[in-house]
GROMACS .gro file of C-alpha atoms in nm:
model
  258
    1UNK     CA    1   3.283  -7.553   6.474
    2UNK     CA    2   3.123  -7.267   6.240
    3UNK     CA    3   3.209  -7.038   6.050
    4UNK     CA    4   3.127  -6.696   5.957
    5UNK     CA    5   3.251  -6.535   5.640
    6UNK     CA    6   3.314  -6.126   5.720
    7UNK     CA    7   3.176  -5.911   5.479
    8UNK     CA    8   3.389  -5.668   5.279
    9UNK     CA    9   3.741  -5.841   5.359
   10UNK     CA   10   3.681  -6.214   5.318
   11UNK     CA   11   3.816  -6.322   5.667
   12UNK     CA   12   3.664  -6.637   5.861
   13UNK     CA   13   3.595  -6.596   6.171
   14UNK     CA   14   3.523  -6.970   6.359
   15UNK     CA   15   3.277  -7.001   6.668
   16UNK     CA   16   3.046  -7.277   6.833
   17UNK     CA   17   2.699  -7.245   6.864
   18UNK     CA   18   2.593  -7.462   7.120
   19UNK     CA   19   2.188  -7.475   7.130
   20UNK     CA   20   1.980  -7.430   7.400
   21UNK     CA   21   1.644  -7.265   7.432
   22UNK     CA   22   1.711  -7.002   7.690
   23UNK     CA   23   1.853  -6.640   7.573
   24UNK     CA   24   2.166  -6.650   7.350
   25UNK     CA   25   2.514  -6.587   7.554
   26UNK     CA   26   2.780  -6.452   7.316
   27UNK     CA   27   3.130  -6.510   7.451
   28UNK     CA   28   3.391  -6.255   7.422
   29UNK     CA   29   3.750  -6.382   7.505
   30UNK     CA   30   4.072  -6.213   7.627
   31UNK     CA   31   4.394  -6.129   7.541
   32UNK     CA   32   4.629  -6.476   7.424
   33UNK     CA   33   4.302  -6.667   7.451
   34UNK     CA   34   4.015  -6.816   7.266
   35UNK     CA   35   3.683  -6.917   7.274
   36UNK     CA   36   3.728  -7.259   7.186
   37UNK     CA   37   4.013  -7.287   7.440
   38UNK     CA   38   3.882  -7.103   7.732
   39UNK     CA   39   3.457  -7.185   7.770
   40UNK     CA   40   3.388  -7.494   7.644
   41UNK     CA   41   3.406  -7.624   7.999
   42UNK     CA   42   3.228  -7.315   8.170
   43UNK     CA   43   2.946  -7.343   7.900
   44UNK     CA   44   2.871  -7.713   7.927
   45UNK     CA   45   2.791  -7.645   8.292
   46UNK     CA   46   2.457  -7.751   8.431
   47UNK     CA   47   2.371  -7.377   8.568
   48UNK     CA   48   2.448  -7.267   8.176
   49UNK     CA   49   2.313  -7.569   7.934
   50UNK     CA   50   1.973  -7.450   7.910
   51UNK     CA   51   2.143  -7.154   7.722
   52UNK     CA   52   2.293  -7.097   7.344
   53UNK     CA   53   2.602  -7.036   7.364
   54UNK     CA   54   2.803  -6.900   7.108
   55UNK     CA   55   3.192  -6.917   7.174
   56UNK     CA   56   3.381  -6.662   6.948
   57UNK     CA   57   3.747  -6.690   6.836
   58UNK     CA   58   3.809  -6.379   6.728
   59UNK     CA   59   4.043  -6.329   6.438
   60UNK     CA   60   4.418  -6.396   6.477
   61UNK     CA   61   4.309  -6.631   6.764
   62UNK     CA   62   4.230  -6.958   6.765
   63UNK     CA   63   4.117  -7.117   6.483
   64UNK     CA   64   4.016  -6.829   6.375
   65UNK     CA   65   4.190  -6.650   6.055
   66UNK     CA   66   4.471  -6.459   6.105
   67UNK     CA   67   4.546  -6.190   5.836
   68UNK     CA   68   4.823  -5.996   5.867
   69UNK     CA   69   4.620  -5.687   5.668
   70UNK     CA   70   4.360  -5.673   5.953
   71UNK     CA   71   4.401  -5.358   6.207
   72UNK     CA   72   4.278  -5.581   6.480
   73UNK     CA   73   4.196  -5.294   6.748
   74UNK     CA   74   3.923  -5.331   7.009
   75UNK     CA   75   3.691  -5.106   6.801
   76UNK     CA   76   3.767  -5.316   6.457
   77UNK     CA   77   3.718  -5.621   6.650
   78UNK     CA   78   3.339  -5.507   6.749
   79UNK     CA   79   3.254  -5.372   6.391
   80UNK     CA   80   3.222  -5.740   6.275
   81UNK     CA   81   3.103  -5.910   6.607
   82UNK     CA   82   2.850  -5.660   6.540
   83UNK     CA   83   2.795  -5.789   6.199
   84UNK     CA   84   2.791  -6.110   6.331
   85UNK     CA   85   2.525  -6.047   6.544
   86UNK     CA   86   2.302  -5.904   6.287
   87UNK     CA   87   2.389  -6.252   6.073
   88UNK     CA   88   2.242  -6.496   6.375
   89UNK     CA   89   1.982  -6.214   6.367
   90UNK     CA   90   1.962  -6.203   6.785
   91UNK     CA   91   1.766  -6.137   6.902
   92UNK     CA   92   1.772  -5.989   7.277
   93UNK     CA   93   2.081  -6.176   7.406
   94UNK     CA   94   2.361  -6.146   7.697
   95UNK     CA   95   2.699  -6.040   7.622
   96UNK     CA   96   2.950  -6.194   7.822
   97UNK     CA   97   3.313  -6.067   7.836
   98UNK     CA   98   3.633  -6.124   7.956
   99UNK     CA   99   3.992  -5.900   8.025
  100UNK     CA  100   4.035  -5.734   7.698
  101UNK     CA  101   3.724  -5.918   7.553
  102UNK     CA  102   3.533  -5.700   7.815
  103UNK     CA  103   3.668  -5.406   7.623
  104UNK     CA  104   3.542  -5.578   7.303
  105UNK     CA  105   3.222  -5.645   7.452
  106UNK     CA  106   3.168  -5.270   7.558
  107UNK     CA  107   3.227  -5.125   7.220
  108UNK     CA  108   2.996  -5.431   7.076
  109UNK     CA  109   2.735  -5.324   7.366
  110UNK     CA  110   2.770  -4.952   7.248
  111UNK     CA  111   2.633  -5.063   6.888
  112UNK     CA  112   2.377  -5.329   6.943
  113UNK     CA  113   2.187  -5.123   7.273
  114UNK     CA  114   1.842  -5.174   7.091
  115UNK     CA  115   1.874  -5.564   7.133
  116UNK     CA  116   2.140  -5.614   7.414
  117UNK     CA  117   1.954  -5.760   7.665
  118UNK     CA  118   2.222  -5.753   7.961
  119UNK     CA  119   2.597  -5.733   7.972
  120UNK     CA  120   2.854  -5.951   8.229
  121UNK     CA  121   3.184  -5.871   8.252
  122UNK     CA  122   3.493  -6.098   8.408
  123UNK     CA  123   3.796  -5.850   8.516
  124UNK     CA  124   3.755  -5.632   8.207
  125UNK     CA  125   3.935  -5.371   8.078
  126UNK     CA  126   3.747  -5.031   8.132
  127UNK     CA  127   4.037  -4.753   8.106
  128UNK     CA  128   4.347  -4.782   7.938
  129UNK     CA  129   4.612  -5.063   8.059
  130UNK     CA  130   4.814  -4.963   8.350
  131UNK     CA  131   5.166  -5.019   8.395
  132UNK     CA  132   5.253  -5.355   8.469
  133UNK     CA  133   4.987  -5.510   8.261
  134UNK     CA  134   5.067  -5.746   8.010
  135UNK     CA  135   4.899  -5.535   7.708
  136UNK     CA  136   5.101  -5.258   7.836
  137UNK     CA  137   5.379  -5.478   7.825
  138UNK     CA  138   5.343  -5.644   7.451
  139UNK     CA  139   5.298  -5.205   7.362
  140UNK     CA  140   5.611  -5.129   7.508
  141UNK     CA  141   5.780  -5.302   7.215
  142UNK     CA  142   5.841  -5.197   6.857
  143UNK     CA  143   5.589  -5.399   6.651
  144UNK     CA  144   5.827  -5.565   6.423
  145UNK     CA  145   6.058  -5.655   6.738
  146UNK     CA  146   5.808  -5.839   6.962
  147UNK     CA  147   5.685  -6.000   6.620
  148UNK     CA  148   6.034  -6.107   6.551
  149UNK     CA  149   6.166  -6.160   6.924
  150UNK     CA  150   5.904  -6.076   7.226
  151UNK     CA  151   5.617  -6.272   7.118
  152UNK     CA  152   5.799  -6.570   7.136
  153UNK     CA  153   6.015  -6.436   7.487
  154UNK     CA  154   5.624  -6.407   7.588
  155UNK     CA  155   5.552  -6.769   7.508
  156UNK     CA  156   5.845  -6.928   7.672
  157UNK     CA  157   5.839  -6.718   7.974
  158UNK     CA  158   5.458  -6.786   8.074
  159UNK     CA  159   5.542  -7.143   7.974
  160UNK     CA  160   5.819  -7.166   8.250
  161UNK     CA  161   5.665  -6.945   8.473
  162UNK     CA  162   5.380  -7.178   8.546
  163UNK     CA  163   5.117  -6.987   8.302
  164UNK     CA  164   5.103  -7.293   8.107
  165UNK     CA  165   4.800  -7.285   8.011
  166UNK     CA  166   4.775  -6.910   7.873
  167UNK     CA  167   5.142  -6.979   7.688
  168UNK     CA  168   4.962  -7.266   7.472
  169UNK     CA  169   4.629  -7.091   7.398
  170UNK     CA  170   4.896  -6.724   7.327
  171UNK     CA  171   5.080  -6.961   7.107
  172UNK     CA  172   4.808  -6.969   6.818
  173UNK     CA  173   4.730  -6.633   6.825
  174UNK     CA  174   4.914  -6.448   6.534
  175UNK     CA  175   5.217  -6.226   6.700
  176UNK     CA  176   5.107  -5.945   6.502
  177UNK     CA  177   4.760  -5.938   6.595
  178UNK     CA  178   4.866  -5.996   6.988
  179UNK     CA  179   5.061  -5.645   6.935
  180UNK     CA  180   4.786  -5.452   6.776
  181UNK     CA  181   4.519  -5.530   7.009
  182UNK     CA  182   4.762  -5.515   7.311
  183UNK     CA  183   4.868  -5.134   7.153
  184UNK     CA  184   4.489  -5.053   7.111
  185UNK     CA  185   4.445  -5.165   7.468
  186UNK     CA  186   4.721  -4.970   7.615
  187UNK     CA  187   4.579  -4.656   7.416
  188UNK     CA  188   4.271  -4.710   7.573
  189UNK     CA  189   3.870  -4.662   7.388
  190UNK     CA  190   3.703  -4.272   7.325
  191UNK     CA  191   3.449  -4.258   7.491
  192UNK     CA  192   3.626  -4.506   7.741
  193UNK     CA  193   3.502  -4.815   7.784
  194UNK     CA  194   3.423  -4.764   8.180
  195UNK     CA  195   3.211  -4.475   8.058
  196UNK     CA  196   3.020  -4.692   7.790
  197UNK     CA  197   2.978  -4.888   8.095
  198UNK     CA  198   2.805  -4.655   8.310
  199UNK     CA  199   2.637  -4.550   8.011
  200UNK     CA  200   2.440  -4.878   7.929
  201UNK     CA  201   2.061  -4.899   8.055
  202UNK     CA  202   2.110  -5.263   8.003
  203UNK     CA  203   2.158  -5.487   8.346
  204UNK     CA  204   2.513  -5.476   8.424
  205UNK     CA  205   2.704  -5.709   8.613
  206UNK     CA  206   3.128  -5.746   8.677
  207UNK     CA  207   3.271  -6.056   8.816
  208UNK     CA  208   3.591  -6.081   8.969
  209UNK     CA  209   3.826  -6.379   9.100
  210UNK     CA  210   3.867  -6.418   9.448
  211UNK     CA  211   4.239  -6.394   9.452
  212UNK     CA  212   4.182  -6.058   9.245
  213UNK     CA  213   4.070  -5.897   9.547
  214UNK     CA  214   4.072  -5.635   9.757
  215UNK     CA  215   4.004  -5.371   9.411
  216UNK     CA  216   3.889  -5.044   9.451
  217UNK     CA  217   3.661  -5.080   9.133
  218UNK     CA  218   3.457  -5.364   9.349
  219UNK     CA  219   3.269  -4.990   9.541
  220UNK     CA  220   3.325  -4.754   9.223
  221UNK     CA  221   3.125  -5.020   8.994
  222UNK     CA  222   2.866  -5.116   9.281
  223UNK     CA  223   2.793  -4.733   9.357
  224UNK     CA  224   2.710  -4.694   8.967
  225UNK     CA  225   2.405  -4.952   9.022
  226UNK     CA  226   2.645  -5.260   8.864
  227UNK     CA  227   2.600  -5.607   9.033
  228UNK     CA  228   2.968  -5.756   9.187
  229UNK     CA  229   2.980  -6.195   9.154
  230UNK     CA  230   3.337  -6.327   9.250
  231UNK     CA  231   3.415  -6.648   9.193
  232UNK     CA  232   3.573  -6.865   9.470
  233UNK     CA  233   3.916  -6.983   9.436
  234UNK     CA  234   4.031  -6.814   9.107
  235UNK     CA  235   4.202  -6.532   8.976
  236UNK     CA  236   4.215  -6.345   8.641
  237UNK     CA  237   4.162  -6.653   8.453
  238UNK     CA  238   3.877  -6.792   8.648
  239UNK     CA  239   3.730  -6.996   8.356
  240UNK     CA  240   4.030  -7.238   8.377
  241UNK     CA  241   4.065  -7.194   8.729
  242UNK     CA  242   3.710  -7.241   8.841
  243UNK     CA  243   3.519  -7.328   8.539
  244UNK     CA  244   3.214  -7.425   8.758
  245UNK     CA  245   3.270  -7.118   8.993
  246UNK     CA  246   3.255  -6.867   8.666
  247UNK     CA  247   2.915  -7.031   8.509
  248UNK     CA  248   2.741  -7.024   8.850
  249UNK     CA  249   2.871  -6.677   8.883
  250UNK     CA  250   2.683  -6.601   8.519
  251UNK     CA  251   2.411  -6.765   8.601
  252UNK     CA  252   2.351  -6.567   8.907
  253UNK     CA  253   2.335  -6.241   8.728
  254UNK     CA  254   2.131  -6.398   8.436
  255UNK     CA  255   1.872  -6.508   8.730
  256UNK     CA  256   1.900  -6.189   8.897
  257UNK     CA  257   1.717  -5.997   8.629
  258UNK     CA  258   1.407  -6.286   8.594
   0.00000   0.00000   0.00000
């Protein structure tokens, strides 16, 4: 694991950089997850080894740090992937995406359009959440309650619920920073993500999960010239799910642009 000192605040931020000589993929995880938690297993894939790979954990996630002075919205969260970018010095690369990450990766794809080679999205977030989301959820609380009380109710609950998996990678993200980014997500992005989306002259491609489907935004995004992967026998959180399914699925857009 690396790490990458942000300028002006003194955070770490802590990533892999897995080499390869193929275009750089930058991950971008969700909501309660992690880079080092979720794609370790969807980036050691055949389809994506020839690839680097550069798994994020952005900050109050992970191993990441977790200040409680940072602002941690979407758009604070791309100013320093941004700057991150511009320390690798990138090249053209892929941005990859997922849930709330996808909303990350927009605003990241907004500022870096001169060198963003082509953008892939997993069940982002392109408009604000909608009721019965789980960032619309963690918003509904007063911050210094689900710090004190919810963020732990949020834990235990997914843990005994069966979401296992997402209660153990939640459960090192800093409560505070789950709120802020959950609050910034239920607020939703100006200009909106969906229209930075649309925007972008960059190949575009959205993947969803099987068991996601039927969504209306599989026609709306195909209509605006976007490229639709599912991955078999997953859901939302197809890289645990179908780790194999959700590299071949980036892989396929990757190849579809050669």
């Amino acid at each position: 694991m690396k790490e990458y000192l942000i300028s002006g605040n003194g955070y770490v931020m802590r990533y892999h950089d897995f080499p390869g000589e193929e275009m750089p993929i930058l991950f971008i995880h969700g909501l309660g997850c992690g880079g080092s938690f979720d794609y370790p297993e969807v980036a050691a894939q055949d389809s994506l080894k020839s690839h680097r790979r550069i798994l994020v954990d952005l900050l109050g996630a992970g191993y990441s740090d977790k200040p409680s002075g940072f602002s941690y919205t979407v758009e604070e969260h791309a100013r320093y992937l941004r700057e991150f970018v511009n320390y690798l010095n990138l090249g053209p690369f892929i941005l990859f995406g997922h849930s709330l990450g996808g909303a990350v990766a927009l605003d990241l794809a907004d500022q870096c359009r001169d060198r963003l080679h082509q953008i892939i999205l997993s069940e982002s977030n392109l408009d604000e959440s909608p009721e019965g989301s789980t960032s619309k959820y963690i918003a509904s609380f007063e911050m210094q309650d689900f710090v004190n009380h919810g963020f732990g109710m949020l834990v235990e609950d997914s843990s005994k619920g069966g979401n296992r998996i997402w209660a153990a990678s939640l459960s090192a993200w800093l409560p505070k920073a789950a709120y802020l980014i959950a609050r910034s997500a239920a607020v939703g992005g100006t200009p909106s993500w969906r229209s930075i989306l649309y925007s972008l002259e960059c190949p575009r491609t959205f993947i969803f999960g099987e068991q996601s489907l039927p969504d209306s935004d599989v026609q709306v995004l195909a209509a605006h010239g976007i490229q639709i992967e599912v991955v078999r026998h997953a859901g939302h959180s197809m890289a645990w799910e179908n780790p194999e399914g959700l590299a071949s699925a980036i892989n396929s857009a990757i190849r579809s642009v050669k």
